[in-house]
């Protein structure tokens, strides 16, 4: 059993807090024992006075050595060996998870001394205290909060207190990292979605994502911890390279506006279109060609009210077409099937300006498509792309689209007409919301 004795002027308060919840249950199961001791009970004066004025003058009072010593000695009498004694003090070494681990592993009995007023007589510290620990670089009224924090952090590492060592081994500070973000139900809250990877059921992928988030958080929030990490493993090196690429991407200004495209936008759209075609050529993907898409396609989409632009500070930075018309080429699909015959919306002809690639603007396009389709009561969103267009496939999979099979599009002579087809079921408040799949 792990013992902690706490010397304090407020034993009830400390005892109440430490007998709740997990630590309370561990005490009931005799894994832990936490006792609190009223220092005043060990005075030899009628008033039970524990403090007096400081020698040398100055404000306030100092806790006297004698009542502290008597209280400490009373505790020591109950054990065979001298307990490891800690004075909680702003002058101590700052407490860390490594200290919690050390105290849980190296000792089975701690005495925690809580000071008050201006502090405690140095002679008690010199005679009885083994180490001084501070909760941080600030000053508390008394040592009780610090003692409770230390006791809590140590006790949860005592074997048997938590159900599984994994509970603390993956937590912040265990191996020098901060923990990844955590999510629970519902999947969408205030319009904010849980990262898709967490629904994948692929544990290796989830672990990888979590490690990457931990590295990112630690690097951004605690460079002091980050500097000390050993990141030499192949996995970490790959994750760091990915982070490097992601962090060097341009960041979007706060407001991205999505609106129907107008004829005045055509010039900007054609510039972006050319940039996208150049990129496809560079990547040897024969998805778009000299004649497609073109101004004629944009004008046709505009006339149907299906062509949209995204603007940043009123400048067109991306475009897409969202149509609710039936796609003739989707009627025949191989290597799979569509999930439903219900009306669907399809995303076509989307691109973002070169300077905003990797900024998350493409994610905005997907989100806007989902919003626009949902607002029309449409449940299914479809999209097809060239099998070599991995960037598009990664984007849509990240947003929860599922592969459904292969379709053939009209492509000019010599161009690959095969496309991989994806779809996503949307959450909608429209009339089709309750229809079965
Ligand atoms: C008001 S403080 C005394 C501060 C002291 N005069 C000084 O300047 O270092 C009273 C008691 O609160 C506790 N305490 C205050 N700040 C603390 C901290 N950061 N960590 C641990 N204990 C603290 C100590 O037990 C201390 O004796």
Coordinates of C-alpha atoms and ligand atoms in Angstrom, one line a residue:
X1 CA 0.0 0.0 0.0
X2 CA 1.2 3.5 -0.8
X3 CA 1.0 6.0 2.1
X4 CA 0.8 9.7 2.1
X5 CA 0.6 11.8 5.3
X6 CA -0.2 15.5 4.9
X7 CA 0.6 18.0 7.5
X8 CA -1.7 21.0 7.3
X9 CA -3.8 23.6 9.1
X10 CA -6.8 22.5 7.0
X11 CA -7.0 18.7 7.2
X12 CA -10.7 18.4 6.5
X13 CA -10.5 20.3 3.2
X14 CA -7.5 18.3 2.0
X15 CA -9.0 15.0 3.2
X16 CA -12.3 15.7 1.5
X17 CA -10.7 16.4 -1.9
X18 CA -8.4 13.4 -1.8
X19 CA -11.1 10.9 -0.8
X20 CA -13.2 11.6 -3.9
X21 CA -13.4 9.7 -7.1
X22 CA -10.5 7.5 -8.3
X23 CA -8.3 8.2 -5.3
X24 CA -11.2 7.6 -2.9
X25 CA -11.9 4.2 -4.6
X26 CA -8.2 3.3 -4.5
X27 CA -8.3 4.0 -0.7
X28 CA -11.4 1.8 -0.3
X29 CA -9.5 -1.0 -2.1
X30 CA -6.4 -0.5 0.2
X31 CA -4.1 0.4 -2.6
X32 CA -3.6 3.8 -1.1
X33 CA -3.8 5.4 2.2
X34 CA -3.9 9.2 2.6
X35 CA -4.0 10.7 6.1
X36 CA -4.2 14.3 7.0
X37 CA -2.8 15.7 10.3
X38 CA -3.7 19.0 12.0
X39 CA -0.5 20.7 12.9
X40 CA -2.2 22.6 15.7
X41 CA -2.9 19.3 17.5
X42 CA 0.8 19.1 18.2
X43 CA 1.3 22.4 19.9
X44 CA 2.1 22.6 23.7
X45 CA 0.4 26.0 24.3
X46 CA -3.2 26.5 25.3
X47 CA -4.0 28.7 22.3
X48 CA -2.8 26.1 19.9
X49 CA -0.7 28.8 18.3
X50 CA 1.5 27.5 15.5
X51 CA 3.1 30.8 14.2
X52 CA 5.0 33.7 15.6
X53 CA 6.6 36.9 14.3
X54 CA 9.6 36.7 12.0
X55 CA 13.0 37.3 13.6
X56 CA 14.6 40.3 12.0
X57 CA 11.3 42.1 11.6
X58 CA 8.9 42.3 8.6
X59 CA 5.3 41.6 8.0
X60 CA 3.3 38.5 8.7
X61 CA 4.0 35.4 10.7
X62 CA 6.2 32.3 10.4
X63 CA 5.1 28.8 11.3
X64 CA 7.2 27.7 14.2
X65 CA 9.6 24.7 13.9
X66 CA 8.4 22.9 17.1
X67 CA 4.7 22.1 16.3
X68 CA 5.8 21.1 12.9
X69 CA 8.5 18.8 14.3
X70 CA 6.1 17.2 16.8
X71 CA 3.5 16.6 14.1
X72 CA 6.2 15.1 11.8
X73 CA 7.7 13.0 14.7
X74 CA 4.2 11.7 15.6
X75 CA 3.8 10.5 11.9
X76 CA 7.3 8.9 11.9
X77 CA 6.6 6.9 15.1
X78 CA 3.9 5.0 13.2
X79 CA 6.4 3.6 10.6
X80 CA 9.6 1.6 10.8
X81 CA 11.6 3.8 8.5
X82 CA 11.9 7.6 8.1
X83 CA 9.4 8.7 5.5
X84 CA 10.5 10.8 2.5
X85 CA 9.4 14.3 3.5
X86 CA 8.5 17.0 1.0
X87 CA 7.9 20.7 1.9
X88 CA 5.6 22.4 -0.7
X89 CA 7.2 25.7 -1.3
X90 CA 7.5 28.3 -4.1
X91 CA 11.3 28.1 -3.4
X92 CA 11.4 24.4 -4.4
X93 CA 12.1 22.7 -7.7
X94 CA 9.2 22.9 -10.1
X95 CA 7.1 19.8 -10.0
X96 CA 7.0 17.7 -13.2
X97 CA 5.5 14.4 -14.4
X98 CA 9.0 13.0 -14.1
X99 CA 8.9 13.8 -10.4
X100 CA 5.5 12.2 -10.0
X101 CA 6.9 9.1 -11.7
X102 CA 10.0 9.1 -9.5
X103 CA 8.0 9.6 -6.3
X104 CA 5.6 6.8 -7.2
X105 CA 8.4 4.4 -8.1
X106 CA 11.1 5.1 -5.5
X107 CA 9.0 5.5 -2.3
X108 CA 6.0 3.9 -0.7
X109 CA 5.5 6.6 1.9
X110 CA 5.6 10.4 1.6
X111 CA 5.0 13.1 4.1
X112 CA 3.8 16.4 2.6
X113 CA 4.2 19.6 4.7
X114 CA 2.0 22.5 3.9
X115 CA 3.2 25.9 4.9
X116 CA 1.1 29.0 5.5
X117 CA 1.5 32.7 6.4
X118 CA 5.0 33.8 5.4
X119 CA 6.3 30.2 5.4
X120 CA 8.0 27.9 7.9
X121 CA 11.0 28.1 10.2
X122 CA 14.1 27.1 8.2
X123 CA 15.4 24.8 11.0
X124 CA 12.4 22.4 10.5
X125 CA 13.3 22.3 6.8
X126 CA 17.0 21.6 7.6
X127 CA 16.2 18.9 10.1
X128 CA 13.3 17.0 8.5
X129 CA 12.7 17.9 4.9
X130 CA 14.3 15.8 2.1
X131 CA 13.2 18.0 -0.8
X132 CA 11.3 21.2 -1.5
X133 CA 8.8 21.1 -4.4
X134 CA 7.0 24.1 -6.0
X135 CA 3.9 23.9 -8.0
X136 CA 5.1 26.6 -10.3
X137 CA 6.5 30.1 -10.4
X138 CA 3.7 31.8 -8.4
X139 CA 2.7 32.1 -4.8
X140 CA -0.2 30.4 -3.2
X141 CA -1.7 31.3 0.2
X142 CA -0.9 27.9 1.6
X143 CA 0.7 24.6 0.6
X144 CA -2.6 22.7 0.6
X145 CA -3.4 23.1 -3.1
X146 CA 0.2 22.2 -4.0
X147 CA 0.1 19.1 -1.7
X148 CA -3.2 17.9 -3.2
X149 CA -1.9 18.4 -6.7
X150 CA 1.3 16.4 -5.9
X151 CA -0.6 13.7 -4.1
X152 CA -3.0 13.3 -7.0
X153 CA -0.3 13.2 -9.7
X154 CA 1.7 10.6 -7.7
X155 CA -1.2 8.4 -6.6
X156 CA -2.6 7.9 -10.1
X157 CA 0.7 6.4 -11.1
X158 CA 0.7 3.9 -8.2
X159 CA 0.0 0.5 -9.7
X160 CA -3.7 -0.5 -9.5
X161 CA -5.0 3.0 -9.0
X162 CA -5.9 3.4 -12.7
X163 CA -7.3 0.4 -14.5
X164 CA -4.5 0.2 -17.0
X165 CA -1.0 1.8 -17.2
X166 CA -2.0 2.9 -20.8
X167 CA -4.2 5.4 -19.1
X168 CA -1.2 7.5 -18.1
X169 CA 1.5 6.2 -20.5
X170 CA -0.1 8.0 -23.5
X171 CA -0.8 11.2 -21.6
X172 CA 0.9 14.6 -21.8
X173 CA 4.4 14.7 -20.3
X174 CA 4.9 11.0 -20.0
X175 CA 7.5 10.8 -22.8
X176 CA 8.1 14.5 -23.1
X177 CA 5.2 15.2 -25.5
X178 CA 1.9 16.9 -25.1
X179 CA -1.2 14.8 -25.8
X180 CA -3.0 15.0 -29.1
X181 CA -6.5 16.6 -29.3
X182 CA -9.4 14.4 -28.0
X183 CA -12.9 14.2 -29.3
X184 CA -16.1 12.5 -28.2
X185 CA -19.8 12.4 -29.4
X186 CA -21.5 14.1 -31.1
X187 CA -19.7 13.8 -34.5
X188 CA -20.7 17.4 -35.4
X189 CA -21.0 20.1 -32.7
X190 CA -21.7 23.7 -33.4
X191 CA -20.9 22.9 -37.0
X192 CA -17.4 21.6 -36.1
X193 CA -16.6 18.1 -37.3
X194 CA -14.4 15.4 -35.6
X195 CA -11.3 14.6 -37.8
X196 CA -12.4 11.9 -40.3
X197 CA -9.4 9.7 -39.5
X198 CA -10.9 9.0 -36.1
X199 CA -13.8 7.2 -37.7
X200 CA -11.6 5.1 -40.0
X201 CA -11.2 2.1 -37.6
X202 CA -7.6 1.9 -38.9
X203 CA -5.7 1.9 -35.6
X204 CA -2.3 2.3 -37.2
X205 CA -3.5 5.4 -39.1
X206 CA -5.2 6.8 -36.0
X207 CA -1.9 6.3 -34.0
X208 CA 0.0 8.1 -36.7
X209 CA -2.4 11.0 -36.7
X210 CA -2.2 11.3 -32.9
X211 CA 1.6 11.2 -32.9
X212 CA 1.7 13.9 -35.5
X213 CA -0.8 16.1 -33.6
X214 CA 1.3 15.6 -30.4
X215 CA 4.5 16.6 -32.2
X216 CA 2.8 19.7 -33.6
X217 CA 1.3 20.7 -30.3
X218 CA 4.5 20.3 -28.4
X219 CA 6.5 22.2 -31.1
X220 CA 4.0 25.1 -31.1
X221 CA 3.2 25.3 -27.4
X222 CA 6.3 24.0 -25.6
X223 CA 9.5 24.6 -27.7
X224 CA 11.4 23.9 -24.4
X225 CA 10.0 20.3 -24.3
X226 CA 10.3 19.9 -28.1
X227 CA 14.0 20.6 -28.1
X228 CA 14.6 17.7 -25.8
X229 CA 12.7 15.1 -27.8
X230 CA 14.5 12.2 -29.6
X231 CA 12.8 12.3 -33.0
X232 CA 15.3 10.2 -34.8
X233 CA 13.0 7.3 -35.6
X234 CA 11.9 6.8 -39.3
X235 CA 8.3 7.4 -38.4
X236 CA 9.0 10.6 -36.6
X237 CA 11.2 11.8 -39.4
X238 CA 8.4 11.2 -41.9
X239 CA 5.8 12.9 -39.7
X240 CA 8.1 15.9 -39.3
X241 CA 8.7 16.2 -43.0
X242 CA 4.9 16.2 -43.4
X243 CA 4.5 18.8 -40.8
X244 CA 7.2 20.9 -42.4
X245 CA 5.3 20.9 -45.7
X246 CA 2.0 21.6 -44.0
X247 CA 3.3 24.5 -41.9
X248 CA 5.0 26.1 -44.9
X249 CA 1.7 26.4 -46.7
X250 CA 0.0 29.7 -47.0
X251 CA -2.7 30.4 -44.4
X252 CA -6.1 31.6 -45.4
X253 CA -7.4 35.0 -44.3
X254 CA -10.3 34.8 -41.9
X255 CA -13.2 35.2 -44.3
X256 CA -13.6 33.1 -47.4
X257 CA -16.7 34.1 -49.3
X258 CA -18.6 31.6 -51.5
X259 CA -21.0 33.1 -54.1
X260 CA -22.5 32.4 -57.5
X261 CA -20.0 33.2 -60.2
X262 CA -20.6 36.2 -62.5
X263 CA -19.4 37.0 -66.0
X264 CA -17.0 39.5 -64.6
X265 CA -15.2 36.7 -62.8
X266 CA -14.4 34.8 -66.0
X267 CA -10.9 36.4 -66.4
X268 CA -9.8 35.4 -62.9
X269 CA -11.4 31.9 -63.4
X270 CA -9.5 31.4 -66.6
X271 CA -6.2 32.3 -65.0
X272 CA -6.8 29.7 -62.2
X273 CA -8.0 27.2 -64.8
X274 CA -4.8 27.5 -66.7
X275 CA -2.7 27.1 -63.5
X276 CA -4.7 23.9 -62.8
X277 CA -4.2 22.6 -66.3
X278 CA -0.4 23.3 -66.0
X279 CA -0.3 21.4 -62.8
X280 CA -2.2 18.4 -64.3
X281 CA 0.2 18.4 -67.2
X282 CA 3.2 18.5 -64.9
X283 CA 1.8 15.5 -63.0
X284 CA 1.1 13.7 -66.3
X285 CA -2.6 13.5 -65.6
X286 CA -4.7 13.8 -68.7
X287 CA -7.9 14.8 -66.8
X288 CA -8.4 18.2 -68.3
X289 CA -7.2 19.3 -71.8
X290 CA -6.8 22.3 -74.0
X291 CA -10.5 22.5 -74.7
X292 CA -12.0 21.4 -71.5
X293 CA -13.1 23.0 -69.3
X294 CA -13.4 26.3 -71.0
X295 CA -15.1 29.6 -70.9
X296 CA -18.1 27.9 -72.7
X297 CA -18.4 25.4 -69.8
X298 CA -18.2 28.2 -67.2
X299 CA -20.9 30.3 -69.0
X300 CA -23.1 27.2 -69.3
X301 CA -22.7 26.4 -65.6
X302 CA -23.4 30.1 -64.8
X303 CA -26.6 30.1 -66.8
X304 CA -27.8 27.1 -64.8
X305 CA -26.9 28.8 -61.5
X306 CA -24.4 26.1 -60.7
X307 CA -21.1 27.8 -60.9
X308 CA -19.6 29.2 -57.7
X309 CA -16.4 31.2 -56.8
X310 CA -14.6 31.5 -53.5
X311 CA -13.2 34.9 -52.9
X312 CA -10.6 36.1 -50.5
X313 CA -10.8 39.9 -49.9
X314 CA -13.1 40.1 -52.9
X315 CA -10.5 38.4 -55.2
X316 CA -11.5 35.2 -56.9
X317 CA -9.3 32.4 -55.5
X318 CA -11.1 29.3 -56.5
X319 CA -14.2 28.0 -58.4
X320 CA -16.4 24.9 -58.6
X321 CA -19.6 23.7 -60.2
X322 CA -22.2 21.9 -58.2
X323 CA -25.0 20.4 -60.2
X324 CA -28.1 18.5 -59.2
X325 CA -28.7 17.2 -62.7
X326 CA -28.4 13.5 -63.3
X327 CA -25.0 12.5 -64.7
X328 CA -25.5 10.3 -67.7
X329 CA -22.1 8.6 -67.3
X330 CA -22.9 7.7 -63.6
X331 CA -25.7 5.3 -64.8
X332 CA -23.1 2.6 -65.4
X333 CA -20.5 2.0 -62.8
X334 CA -18.1 -0.9 -62.6
X335 CA -16.2 -2.4 -59.7
X336 CA -18.8 -1.2 -57.2
X337 CA -22.1 0.6 -57.0
X338 CA -23.7 3.8 -55.8
X339 CA -25.4 3.6 -52.4
X340 CA -28.7 5.0 -53.4
X341 CA -31.0 6.0 -56.3
X342 CA -32.0 9.2 -54.4
X343 CA -31.3 12.5 -56.0
X344 CA -27.7 13.6 -55.7
X345 CA -25.5 16.6 -56.2
X346 CA -22.2 16.3 -58.1
X347 CA -19.1 18.4 -57.8
X348 CA -17.4 19.2 -61.0
X349 CA -14.7 21.5 -62.4
X350 CA -13.1 22.8 -59.2
X351 CA -9.7 24.5 -58.8
X352 CA -7.9 26.9 -56.5
X353 CA -5.4 29.6 -57.4
X354 CA -1.8 28.5 -57.4
X355 CA -0.8 30.8 -54.4
X356 CA -3.6 29.3 -52.3
X357 CA -2.7 25.6 -52.9
X358 CA -2.4 23.7 -49.7
X359 CA -4.0 26.5 -47.7
X360 CA -7.2 24.7 -47.0
X361 CA -9.2 26.5 -49.7
X362 CA -10.0 23.2 -51.4
X363 CA -11.4 22.0 -48.1
X364 CA -13.7 25.1 -48.2
X365 CA -14.9 24.0 -51.6
X366 CA -15.9 20.6 -50.2
X367 CA -17.6 22.1 -47.2
X368 CA -19.5 24.6 -49.4
X369 CA -20.7 21.8 -51.7
X370 CA -21.9 19.9 -48.6
X371 CA -23.7 23.0 -47.3
X372 CA -25.3 23.9 -50.6
X373 CA -26.4 20.4 -51.3
X374 CA -27.8 19.9 -47.7
X375 CA -29.7 23.2 -47.9
X376 CA -31.5 21.8 -50.9
X377 CA -32.4 18.7 -49.0
X378 CA -30.0 16.5 -50.9
X379 CA -28.5 13.6 -49.1
X380 CA -25.9 12.3 -51.5
X381 CA -22.9 14.2 -52.9
X382 CA -20.9 12.6 -55.7
X383 CA -17.6 13.3 -57.3
X384 CA -15.4 11.6 -59.8
X385 CA -11.8 12.2 -60.6
X386 CA -8.9 10.8 -62.6
X387 CA -7.4 7.7 -61.1
X388 CA -4.0 9.4 -61.1
X389 CA -5.3 12.5 -59.4
X390 CA -4.2 11.5 -55.9
X391 CA -4.5 15.0 -54.5
X392 CA -8.2 15.2 -55.3
X393 CA -8.7 11.6 -53.9
X394 CA -6.9 12.5 -50.7
X395 CA -9.0 15.7 -50.3
X396 CA -12.4 13.9 -50.7
X397 CA -11.4 11.0 -48.6
X398 CA -10.4 13.4 -45.9
X399 CA -13.9 14.7 -46.0
X400 CA -15.5 11.3 -45.6
X401 CA -16.2 10.4 -49.3
X402 CA -16.1 6.7 -50.0
X403 CA -14.9 5.0 -53.1
X404 CA -17.8 3.5 -55.1
X405 CA -16.4 2.3 -58.4
X406 CA -15.2 3.3 -61.8
X407 CA -17.1 5.4 -64.4
X408 CA -16.3 6.4 -67.9
X409 CA -16.6 10.1 -69.0
X410 CA -16.6 11.6 -72.5
X411 CA -12.9 12.2 -73.2
X412 CA -11.2 13.3 -76.4
X413 CA -9.3 10.8 -78.5
X414 CA -6.1 9.7 -76.8
X415 CA -7.3 10.7 -73.3
X416 CA -8.0 8.3 -70.5
X417 CA -11.8 8.3 -70.0
X418 CA -11.7 6.3 -66.8
X419 CA -12.6 8.0 -63.5
X420 CA -12.8 6.8 -59.9
X421 CA -16.2 7.7 -58.4
X422 CA -16.8 8.7 -54.8
X423 CA -19.8 9.7 -52.8
X424 CA -20.7 10.9 -49.3
X425 CA -23.9 10.8 -47.4
X426 CA -24.7 14.2 -46.0
X427 CA -26.4 15.2 -42.9
X428 CA -29.4 17.1 -44.1
X429 CA -32.4 18.9 -42.6
X430 CA -34.2 18.9 -45.9
X431 CA -37.2 16.9 -47.0
X432 CA -35.2 13.7 -47.8
X433 CA -33.5 13.6 -44.4
X434 CA -35.4 10.6 -43.2
X435 CA -35.4 8.6 -46.4
X436 CA -33.9 5.2 -46.1
X437 CA -30.6 4.5 -47.8
Ligands
LIG1 C1 2.2 32.8 1.1 S1 3.2 31.4 0.9 C2 4.8 31.9 1.5 C3 5.6 32.4 0.4 C4 7.0 32.8 0.9 N1 6.9 33.9 1.8 C5 7.9 33.1 -0.3 O1 7.9 34.3 -0.7 O2 8.5 32.2 -0.8 C6 2.6 30.3 2.1 C7 2.8 28.8 1.8 O3 2.1 28.5 0.6 C8 2.8 27.4 0.0 N2 3.1 27.8 -1.4 C9 2.9 29.0 -1.9 N3 3.2 29.0 -3.2 C10 3.6 27.7 -3.5 C11 4.0 27.1 -4.7 N4 4.2 27.8 -5.9 N5 4.3 25.8 -4.7 C12 4.1 25.1 -3.5 N6 3.7 25.6 -2.4 C13 3.5 27.0 -2.4 C14 4.1 27.1 0.8 O4 3.8 26.0 1.6 C15 4.3 28.4 1.6 O5 5.0 28.2 2.8

